[in-house]
CSV table of C-alpha atoms and ligand atoms in Angstrom, one decimal:
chain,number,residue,atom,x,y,z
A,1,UNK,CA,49.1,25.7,-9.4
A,2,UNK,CA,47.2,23.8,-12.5
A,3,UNK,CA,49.9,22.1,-15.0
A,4,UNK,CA,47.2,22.9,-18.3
A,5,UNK,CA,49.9,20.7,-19.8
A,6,UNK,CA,49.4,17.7,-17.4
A,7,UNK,CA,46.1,15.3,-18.5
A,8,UNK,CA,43.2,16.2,-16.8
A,9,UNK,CA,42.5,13.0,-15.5
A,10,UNK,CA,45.0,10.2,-15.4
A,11,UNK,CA,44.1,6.7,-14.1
A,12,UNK,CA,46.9,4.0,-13.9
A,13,UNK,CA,46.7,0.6,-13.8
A,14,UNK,CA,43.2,0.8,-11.8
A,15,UNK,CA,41.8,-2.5,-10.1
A,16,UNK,CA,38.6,-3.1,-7.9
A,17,UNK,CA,38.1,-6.3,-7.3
A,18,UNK,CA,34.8,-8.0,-5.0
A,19,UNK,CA,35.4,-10.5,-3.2
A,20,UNK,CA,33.5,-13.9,-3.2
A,21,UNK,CA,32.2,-14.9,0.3
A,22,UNK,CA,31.3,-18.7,0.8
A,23,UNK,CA,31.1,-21.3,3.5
A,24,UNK,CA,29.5,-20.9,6.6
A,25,UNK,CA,32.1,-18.8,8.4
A,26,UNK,CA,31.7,-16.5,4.6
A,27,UNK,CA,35.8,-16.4,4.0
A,28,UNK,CA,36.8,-15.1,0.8
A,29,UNK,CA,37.3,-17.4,-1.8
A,30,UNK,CA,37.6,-15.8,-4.7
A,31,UNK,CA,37.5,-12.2,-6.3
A,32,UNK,CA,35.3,-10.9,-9.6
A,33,UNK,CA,37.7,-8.6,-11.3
A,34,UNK,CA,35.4,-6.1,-12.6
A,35,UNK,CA,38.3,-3.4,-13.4
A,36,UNK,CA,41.5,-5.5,-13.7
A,37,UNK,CA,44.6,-2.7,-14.5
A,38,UNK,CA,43.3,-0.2,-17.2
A,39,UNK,CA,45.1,2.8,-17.8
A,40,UNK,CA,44.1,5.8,-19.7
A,41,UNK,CA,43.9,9.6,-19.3
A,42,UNK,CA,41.9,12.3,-20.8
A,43,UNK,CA,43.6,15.9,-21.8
A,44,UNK,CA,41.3,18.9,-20.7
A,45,UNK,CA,38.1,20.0,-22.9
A,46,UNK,CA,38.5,16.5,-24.7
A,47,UNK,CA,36.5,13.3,-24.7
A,48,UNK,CA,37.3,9.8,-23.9
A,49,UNK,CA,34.8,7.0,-24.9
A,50,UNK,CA,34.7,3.7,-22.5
A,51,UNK,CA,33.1,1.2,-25.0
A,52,UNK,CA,32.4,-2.4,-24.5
A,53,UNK,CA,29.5,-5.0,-23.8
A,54,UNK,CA,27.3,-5.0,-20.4
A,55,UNK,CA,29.6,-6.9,-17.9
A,56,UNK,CA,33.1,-5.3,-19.6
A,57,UNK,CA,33.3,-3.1,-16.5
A,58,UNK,CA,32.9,0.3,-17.7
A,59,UNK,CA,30.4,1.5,-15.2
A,60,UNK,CA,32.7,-0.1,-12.5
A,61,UNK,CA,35.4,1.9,-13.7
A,62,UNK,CA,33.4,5.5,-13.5
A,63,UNK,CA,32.6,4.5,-10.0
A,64,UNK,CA,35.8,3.9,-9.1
A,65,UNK,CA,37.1,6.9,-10.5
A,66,UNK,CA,34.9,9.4,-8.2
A,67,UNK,CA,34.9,7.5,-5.0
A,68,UNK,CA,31.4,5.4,-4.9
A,69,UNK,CA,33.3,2.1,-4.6
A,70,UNK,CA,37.2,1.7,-3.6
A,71,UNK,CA,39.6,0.7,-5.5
A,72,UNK,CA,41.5,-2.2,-4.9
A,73,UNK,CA,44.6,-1.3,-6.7
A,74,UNK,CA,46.2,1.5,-9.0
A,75,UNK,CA,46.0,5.1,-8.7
A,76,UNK,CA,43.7,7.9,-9.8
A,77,UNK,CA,45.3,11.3,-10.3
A,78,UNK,CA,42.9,14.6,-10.8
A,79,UNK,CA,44.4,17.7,-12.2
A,80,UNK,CA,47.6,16.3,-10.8
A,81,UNK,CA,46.0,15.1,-7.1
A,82,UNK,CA,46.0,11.4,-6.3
A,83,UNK,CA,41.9,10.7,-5.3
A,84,UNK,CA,42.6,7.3,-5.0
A,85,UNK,CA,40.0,5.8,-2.5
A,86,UNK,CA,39.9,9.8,-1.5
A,87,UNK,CA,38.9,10.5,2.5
A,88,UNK,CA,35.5,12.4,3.1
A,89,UNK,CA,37.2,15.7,2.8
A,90,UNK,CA,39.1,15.5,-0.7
A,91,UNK,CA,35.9,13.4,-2.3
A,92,UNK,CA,33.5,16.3,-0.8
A,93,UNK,CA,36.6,18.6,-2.6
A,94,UNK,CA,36.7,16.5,-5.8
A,95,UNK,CA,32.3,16.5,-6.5
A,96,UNK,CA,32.5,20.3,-7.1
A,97,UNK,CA,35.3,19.6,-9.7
A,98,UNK,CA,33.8,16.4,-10.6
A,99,UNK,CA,30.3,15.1,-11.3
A,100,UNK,CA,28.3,12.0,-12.7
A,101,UNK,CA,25.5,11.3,-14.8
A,102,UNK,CA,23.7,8.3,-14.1
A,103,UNK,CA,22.4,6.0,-17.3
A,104,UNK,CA,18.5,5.9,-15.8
A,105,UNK,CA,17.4,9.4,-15.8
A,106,UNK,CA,14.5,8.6,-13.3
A,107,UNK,CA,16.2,7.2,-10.6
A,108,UNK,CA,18.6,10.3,-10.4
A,109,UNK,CA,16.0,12.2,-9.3
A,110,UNK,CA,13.7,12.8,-6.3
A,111,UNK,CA,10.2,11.9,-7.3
A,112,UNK,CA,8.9,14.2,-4.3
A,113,UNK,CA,11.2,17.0,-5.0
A,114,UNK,CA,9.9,19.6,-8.0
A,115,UNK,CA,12.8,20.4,-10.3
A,116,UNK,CA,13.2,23.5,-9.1
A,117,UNK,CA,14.3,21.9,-5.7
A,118,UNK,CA,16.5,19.4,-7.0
A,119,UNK,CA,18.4,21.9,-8.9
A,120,UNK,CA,18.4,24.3,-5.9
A,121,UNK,CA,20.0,21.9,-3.5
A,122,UNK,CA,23.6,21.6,-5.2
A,123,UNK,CA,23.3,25.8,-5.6
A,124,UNK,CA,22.3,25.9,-2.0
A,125,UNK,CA,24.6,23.5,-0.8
A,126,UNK,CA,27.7,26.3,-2.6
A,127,UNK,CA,26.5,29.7,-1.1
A,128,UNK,CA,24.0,30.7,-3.4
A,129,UNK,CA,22.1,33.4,-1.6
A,130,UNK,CA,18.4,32.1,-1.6
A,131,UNK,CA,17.4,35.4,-3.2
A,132,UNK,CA,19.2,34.1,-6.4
A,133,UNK,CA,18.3,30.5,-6.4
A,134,UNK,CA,15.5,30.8,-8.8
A,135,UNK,CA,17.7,33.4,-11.3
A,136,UNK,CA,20.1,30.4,-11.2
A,137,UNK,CA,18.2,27.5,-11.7
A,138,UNK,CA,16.8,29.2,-14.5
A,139,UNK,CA,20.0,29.7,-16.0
A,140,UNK,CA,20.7,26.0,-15.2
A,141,UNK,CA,17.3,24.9,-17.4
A,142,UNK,CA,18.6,27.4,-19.8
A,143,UNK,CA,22.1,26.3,-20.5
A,144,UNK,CA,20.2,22.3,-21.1
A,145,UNK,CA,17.1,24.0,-23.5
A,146,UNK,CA,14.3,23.7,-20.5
A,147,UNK,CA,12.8,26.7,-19.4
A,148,UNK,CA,11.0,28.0,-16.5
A,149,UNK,CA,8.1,26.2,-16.4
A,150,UNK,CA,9.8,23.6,-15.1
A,151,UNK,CA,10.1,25.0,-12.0
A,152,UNK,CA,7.4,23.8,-10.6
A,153,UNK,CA,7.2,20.4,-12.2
A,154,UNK,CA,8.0,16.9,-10.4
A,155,UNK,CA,9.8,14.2,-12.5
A,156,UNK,CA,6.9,12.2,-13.4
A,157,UNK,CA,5.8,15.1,-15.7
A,158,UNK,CA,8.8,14.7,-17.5
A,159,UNK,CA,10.2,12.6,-20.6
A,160,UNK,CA,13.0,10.9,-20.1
A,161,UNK,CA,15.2,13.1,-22.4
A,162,UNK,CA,13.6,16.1,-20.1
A,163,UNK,CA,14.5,14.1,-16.9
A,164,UNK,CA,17.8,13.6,-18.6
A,165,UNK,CA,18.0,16.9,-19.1
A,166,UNK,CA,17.8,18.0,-15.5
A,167,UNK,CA,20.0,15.5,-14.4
A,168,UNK,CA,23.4,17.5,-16.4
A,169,UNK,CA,21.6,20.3,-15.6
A,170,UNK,CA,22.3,19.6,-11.8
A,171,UNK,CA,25.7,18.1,-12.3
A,172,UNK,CA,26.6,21.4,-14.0
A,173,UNK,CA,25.4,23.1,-11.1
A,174,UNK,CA,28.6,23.0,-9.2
A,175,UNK,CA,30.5,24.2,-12.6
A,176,UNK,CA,32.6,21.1,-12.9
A,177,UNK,CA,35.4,20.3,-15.1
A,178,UNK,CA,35.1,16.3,-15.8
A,179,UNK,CA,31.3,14.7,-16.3
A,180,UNK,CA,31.9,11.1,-15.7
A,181,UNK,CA,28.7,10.0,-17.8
A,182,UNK,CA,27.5,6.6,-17.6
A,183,UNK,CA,25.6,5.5,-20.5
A,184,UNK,CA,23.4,8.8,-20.3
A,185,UNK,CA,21.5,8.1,-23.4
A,186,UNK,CA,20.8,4.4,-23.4
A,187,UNK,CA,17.4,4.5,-21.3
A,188,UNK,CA,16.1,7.2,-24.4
A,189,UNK,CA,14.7,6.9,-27.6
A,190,UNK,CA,17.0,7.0,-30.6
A,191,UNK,CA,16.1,10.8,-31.4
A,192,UNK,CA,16.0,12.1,-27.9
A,193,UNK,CA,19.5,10.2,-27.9
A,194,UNK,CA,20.7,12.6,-30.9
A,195,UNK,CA,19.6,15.4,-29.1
A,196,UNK,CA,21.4,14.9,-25.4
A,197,UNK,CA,24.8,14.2,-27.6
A,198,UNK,CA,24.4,17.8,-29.4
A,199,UNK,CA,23.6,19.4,-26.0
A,200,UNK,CA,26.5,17.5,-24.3
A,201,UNK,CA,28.6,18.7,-27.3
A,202,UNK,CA,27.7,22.4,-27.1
A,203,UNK,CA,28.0,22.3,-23.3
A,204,UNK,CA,31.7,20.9,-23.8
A,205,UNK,CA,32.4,23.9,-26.2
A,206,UNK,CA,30.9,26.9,-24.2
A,207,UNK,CA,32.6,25.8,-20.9
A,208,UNK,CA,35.4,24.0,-22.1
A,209,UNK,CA,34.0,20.4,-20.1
A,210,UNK,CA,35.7,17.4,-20.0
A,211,UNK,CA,34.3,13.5,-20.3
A,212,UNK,CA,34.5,10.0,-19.5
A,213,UNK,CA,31.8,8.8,-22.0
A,214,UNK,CA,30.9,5.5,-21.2
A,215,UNK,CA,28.8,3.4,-23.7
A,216,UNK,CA,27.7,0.0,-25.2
A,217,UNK,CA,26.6,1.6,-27.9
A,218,UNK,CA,29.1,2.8,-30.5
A,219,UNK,CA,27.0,4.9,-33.0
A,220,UNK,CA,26.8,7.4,-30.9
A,221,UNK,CA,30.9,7.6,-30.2
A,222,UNK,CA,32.3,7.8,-34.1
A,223,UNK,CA,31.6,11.9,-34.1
A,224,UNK,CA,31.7,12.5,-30.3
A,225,UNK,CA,35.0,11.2,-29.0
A,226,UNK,CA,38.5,12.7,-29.7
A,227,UNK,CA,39.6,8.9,-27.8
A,228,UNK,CA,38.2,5.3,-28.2
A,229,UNK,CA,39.0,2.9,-25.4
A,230,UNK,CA,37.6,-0.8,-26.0
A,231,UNK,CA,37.2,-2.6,-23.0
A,232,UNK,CA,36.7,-6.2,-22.4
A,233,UNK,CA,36.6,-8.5,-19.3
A,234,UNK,CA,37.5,-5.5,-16.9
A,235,UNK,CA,40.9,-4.3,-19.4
A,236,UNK,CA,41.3,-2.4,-22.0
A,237,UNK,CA,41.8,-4.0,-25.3
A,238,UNK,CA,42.4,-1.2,-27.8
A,239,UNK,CA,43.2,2.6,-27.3
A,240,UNK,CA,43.7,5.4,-30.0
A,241,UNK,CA,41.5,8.6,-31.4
A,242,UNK,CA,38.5,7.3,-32.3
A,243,UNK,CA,38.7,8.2,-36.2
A,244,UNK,CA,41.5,5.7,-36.1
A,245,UNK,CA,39.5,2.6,-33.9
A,246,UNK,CA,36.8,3.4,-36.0
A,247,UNK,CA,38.4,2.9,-39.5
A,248,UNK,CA,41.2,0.5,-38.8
A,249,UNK,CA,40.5,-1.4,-35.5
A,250,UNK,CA,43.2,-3.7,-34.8
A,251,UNK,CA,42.2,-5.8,-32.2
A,252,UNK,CA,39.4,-8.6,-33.6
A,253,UNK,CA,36.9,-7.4,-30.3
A,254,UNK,CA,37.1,-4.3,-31.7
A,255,UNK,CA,36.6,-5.5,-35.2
A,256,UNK,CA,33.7,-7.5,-34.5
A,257,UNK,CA,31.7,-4.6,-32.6
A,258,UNK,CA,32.3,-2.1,-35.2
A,259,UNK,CA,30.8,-4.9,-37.6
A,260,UNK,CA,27.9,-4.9,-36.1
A,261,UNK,CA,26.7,-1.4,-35.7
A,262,UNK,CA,24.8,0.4,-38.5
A,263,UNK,CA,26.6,2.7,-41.0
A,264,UNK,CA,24.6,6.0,-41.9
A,265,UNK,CA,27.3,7.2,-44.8
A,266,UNK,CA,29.1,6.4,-47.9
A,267,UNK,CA,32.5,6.9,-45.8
A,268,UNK,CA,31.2,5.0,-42.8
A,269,UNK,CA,30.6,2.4,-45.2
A,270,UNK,CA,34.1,1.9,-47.2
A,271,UNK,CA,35.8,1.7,-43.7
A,272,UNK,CA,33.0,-0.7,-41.9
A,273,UNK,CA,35.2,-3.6,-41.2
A,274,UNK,CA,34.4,-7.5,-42.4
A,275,UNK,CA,31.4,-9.1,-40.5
A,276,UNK,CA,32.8,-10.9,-37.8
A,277,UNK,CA,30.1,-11.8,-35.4
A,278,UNK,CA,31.0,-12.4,-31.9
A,279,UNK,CA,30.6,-15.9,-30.3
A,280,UNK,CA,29.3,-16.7,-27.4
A,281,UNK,CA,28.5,-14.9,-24.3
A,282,UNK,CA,31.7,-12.8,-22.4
A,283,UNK,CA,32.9,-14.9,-19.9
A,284,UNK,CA,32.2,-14.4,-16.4
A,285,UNK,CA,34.8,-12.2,-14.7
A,286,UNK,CA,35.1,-14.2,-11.5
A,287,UNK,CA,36.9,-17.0,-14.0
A,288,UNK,CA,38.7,-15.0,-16.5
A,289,UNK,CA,40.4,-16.9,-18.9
A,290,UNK,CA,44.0,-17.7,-19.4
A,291,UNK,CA,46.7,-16.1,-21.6
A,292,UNK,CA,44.6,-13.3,-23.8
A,293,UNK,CA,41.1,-13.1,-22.4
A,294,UNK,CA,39.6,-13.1,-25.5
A,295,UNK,CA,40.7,-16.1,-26.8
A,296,UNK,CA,36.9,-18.2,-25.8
A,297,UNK,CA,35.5,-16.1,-28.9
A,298,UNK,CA,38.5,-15.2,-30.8
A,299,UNK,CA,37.9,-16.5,-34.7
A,300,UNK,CA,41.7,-15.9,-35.0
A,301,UNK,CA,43.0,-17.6,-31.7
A,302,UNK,CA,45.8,-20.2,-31.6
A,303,UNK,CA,47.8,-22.1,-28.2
A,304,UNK,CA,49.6,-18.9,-28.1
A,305,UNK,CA,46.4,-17.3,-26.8
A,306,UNK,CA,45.0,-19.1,-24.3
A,307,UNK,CA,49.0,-19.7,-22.8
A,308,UNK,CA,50.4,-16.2,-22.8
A,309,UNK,CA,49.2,-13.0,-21.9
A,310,UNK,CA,49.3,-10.3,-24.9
A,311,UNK,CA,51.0,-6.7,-23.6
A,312,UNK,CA,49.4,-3.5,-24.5
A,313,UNK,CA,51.4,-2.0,-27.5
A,314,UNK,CA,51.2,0.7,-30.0
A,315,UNK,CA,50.5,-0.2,-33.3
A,316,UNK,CA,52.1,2.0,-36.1
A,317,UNK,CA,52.6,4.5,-33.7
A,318,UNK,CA,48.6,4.8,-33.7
A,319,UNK,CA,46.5,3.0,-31.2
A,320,UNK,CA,47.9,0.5,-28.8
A,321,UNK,CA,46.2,-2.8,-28.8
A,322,UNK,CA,46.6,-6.0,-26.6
A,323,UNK,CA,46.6,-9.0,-29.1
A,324,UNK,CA,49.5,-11.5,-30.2
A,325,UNK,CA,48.8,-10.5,-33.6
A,326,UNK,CA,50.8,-7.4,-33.4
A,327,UNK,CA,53.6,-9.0,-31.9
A,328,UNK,CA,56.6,-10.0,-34.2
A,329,UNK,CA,57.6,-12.6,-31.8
A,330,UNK,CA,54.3,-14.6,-32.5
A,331,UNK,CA,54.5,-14.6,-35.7
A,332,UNK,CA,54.3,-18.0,-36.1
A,333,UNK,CA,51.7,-19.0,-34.2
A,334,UNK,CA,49.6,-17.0,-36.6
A,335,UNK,CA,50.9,-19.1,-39.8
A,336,UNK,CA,47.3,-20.5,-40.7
A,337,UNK,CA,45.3,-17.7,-39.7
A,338,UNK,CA,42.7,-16.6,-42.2
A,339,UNK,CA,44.1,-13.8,-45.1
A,340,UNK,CA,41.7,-10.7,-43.2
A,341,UNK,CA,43.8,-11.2,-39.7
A,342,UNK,CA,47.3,-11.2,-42.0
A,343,UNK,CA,45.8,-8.3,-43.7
A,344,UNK,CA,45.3,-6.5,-40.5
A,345,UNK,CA,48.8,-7.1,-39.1
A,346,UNK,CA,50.0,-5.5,-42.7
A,347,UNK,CA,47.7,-2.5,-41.4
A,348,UNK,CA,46.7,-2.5,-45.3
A,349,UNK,CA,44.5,0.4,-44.1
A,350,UNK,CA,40.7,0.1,-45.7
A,351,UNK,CA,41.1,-2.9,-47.5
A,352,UNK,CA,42.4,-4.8,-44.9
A,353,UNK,CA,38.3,-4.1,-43.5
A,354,UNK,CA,36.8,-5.4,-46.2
A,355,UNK,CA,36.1,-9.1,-47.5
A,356,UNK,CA,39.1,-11.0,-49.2
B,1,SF4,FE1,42.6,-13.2,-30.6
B,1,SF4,FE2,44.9,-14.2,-29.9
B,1,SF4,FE3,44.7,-11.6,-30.4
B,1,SF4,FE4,43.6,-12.6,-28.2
B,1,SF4,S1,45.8,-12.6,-28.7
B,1,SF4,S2,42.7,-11.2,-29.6
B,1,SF4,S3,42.9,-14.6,-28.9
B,1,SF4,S4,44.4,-13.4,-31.9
């Protein structure tokens, strides 16, 4: 029976990592660590964001989570069931309760196949009586603001927000509970973004949906997500409800990409945090650096950093972050670090994000 009380998806120290062929006989030599032990879980109806550069492993991460790659360590649990690397039977069990939207809305779909088809087959492939397919894909294009016209139409006649559209249209097809949604706005235009957001958040209220939101870009998180995870080099740097990231992130990744997105209000504005650009490129993950992987671009990083590995711990009771800083017993090792770090490990709240 469903424990409503129990997260709705819980992963656990998750790893995939691909291994590197080379020589002539192609042995392993090494691994890229794309997802290297992140934990996190989502309560039911709510809204976990997966932010971070290209190349943080987010994507890796969604992909791991519903079967489309194995994991290589860690465990999965859905509505209490470990899917870890599930068998053919429980993954053909878990995409009725589960379901993914892919980033390029194009792709997604069958270019030979009229919408009305590809919306068809995942009612089909349940039991719908073909006598009610076209009642129900109608009330598929309904729930995502298309109509019937589209019936008939193949992708190519579509905008990408339409094909975008579809595409949740047909995951919702199966009625599932957790959309695992992969950048599903980053292929559109900045209005037609807006737009998918509203419908996402309208779907979430009527049918009580849960999501894995994964984005680069954060503008679109600050009013979605209930949760803000910050991910870097395949682990998760920073973790608490998003009002808090947002307004008082603690972690300096987390500082520097909140610097650097766009503020739209007078509120979003008082809390945007000092400008602290981010150096350099993120480091490949097949050599991840030593002690906290951060450190290469860290404006705040000392020995400490690059020798010891920072833990993940809560901050204040609020988020839980995995940097030195935080940690009483490094205290020293941050004597001559610049007044805005010390101001952060005070947690002086908004003027701790602003300028000395
Ligand atoms: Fe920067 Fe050191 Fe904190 Fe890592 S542990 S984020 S390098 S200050």
């Amino acid at each position: 029976m469903t424990d409503v009380s129990e997260p709705l998806l819980d992963v656990d120290d998750l790893e995939k990592y691909f291994p590197v062929k080379s020589g002539i006989i192609k042995r392993t030599s090494d691994y890229v660590k794309a997802v290297d032990g992140v934990s996190f879980d989502i309560e039911r109806g709510e809204t976990l964001a997966l932010i971070g550069e290209s190349g943080s492993g987010k994507s890796t991460v969604a992909r791991t989570i519903i079967g489309l790659t194995g994991a290589t360590g860690g465990t999965v649990r859905f509505d209490g069931e470990d899917i870890t690397n599930a068998a053919d039977e429980q993954l053909a069990r878990l995409r009725s309760r589960v379901q993914m939207v892919f980033q390029d809305p194009t792709s997604s779909l069958n270019p030979r196949r009229t919408i009305g088809k590809s919306l068809a087959v995942p009612l089909k492939a349940r039991g719908v009586a073909t006598s009610d397919l076209r009642e129900r894909v109608v009330d598929l294009l309904e729930r995502v603001e298309l109509n019937d016209e589209y019936w008939n139409k193949y992708p190519h006649e579509l905008s990408g927000g339409q094909k975008q559209r579809v595409n949740i249209a047909r995951a919702l097809a199966v009625e599932p509970e957790l959309l695992l949604l992969d950048e599903p706005t980053s292929a559109l235009d900045v209005s037609v973004q807006a737009k998918i957001i509203a419908l996402l958040e309208d779907l979430q209220a009527e049918f009580g949906l849960t999501y894995l939101f994964i984005t680069h870009d954060l503008s679109l998180v600050r009013n979605f997500a209930d949760e803000t995870a910050v991910m870097y080099l395949g682990e998760i740097q920073e973790r608490g409800p998003t009002q808090e990231v947002f307004q008082r992130p603690r972690h300096p990744y987390s500082r520097a990409l909140l610097s650097a997105i766009p503020v739209t209000t007078d509120e979003e504005e008082a809390y945007k945090p000092r400008h602290e650009p981010l150096r350099g490129e993120i480091p490949s993950p097949r050599d991840v650096p030593t002690g906290c992987r951060f450190h290469t671009r860290c404006p705040y990083a000392t020995d400490a950093c690059s020798a010891d590995e920072p833990a993940f711990v809560a901050v204040d009771a609020g988020p839980s972050v995995r940097c030195h800083i935080y940690d009483e017993a490094y205290a020293d090792a941050f004597d001559d670090v610049p007044e805005v770090a010390v101001a952060a490990v005070a947690d002086e709240g908004v003027a701790s994000n602003q300028e000395p």
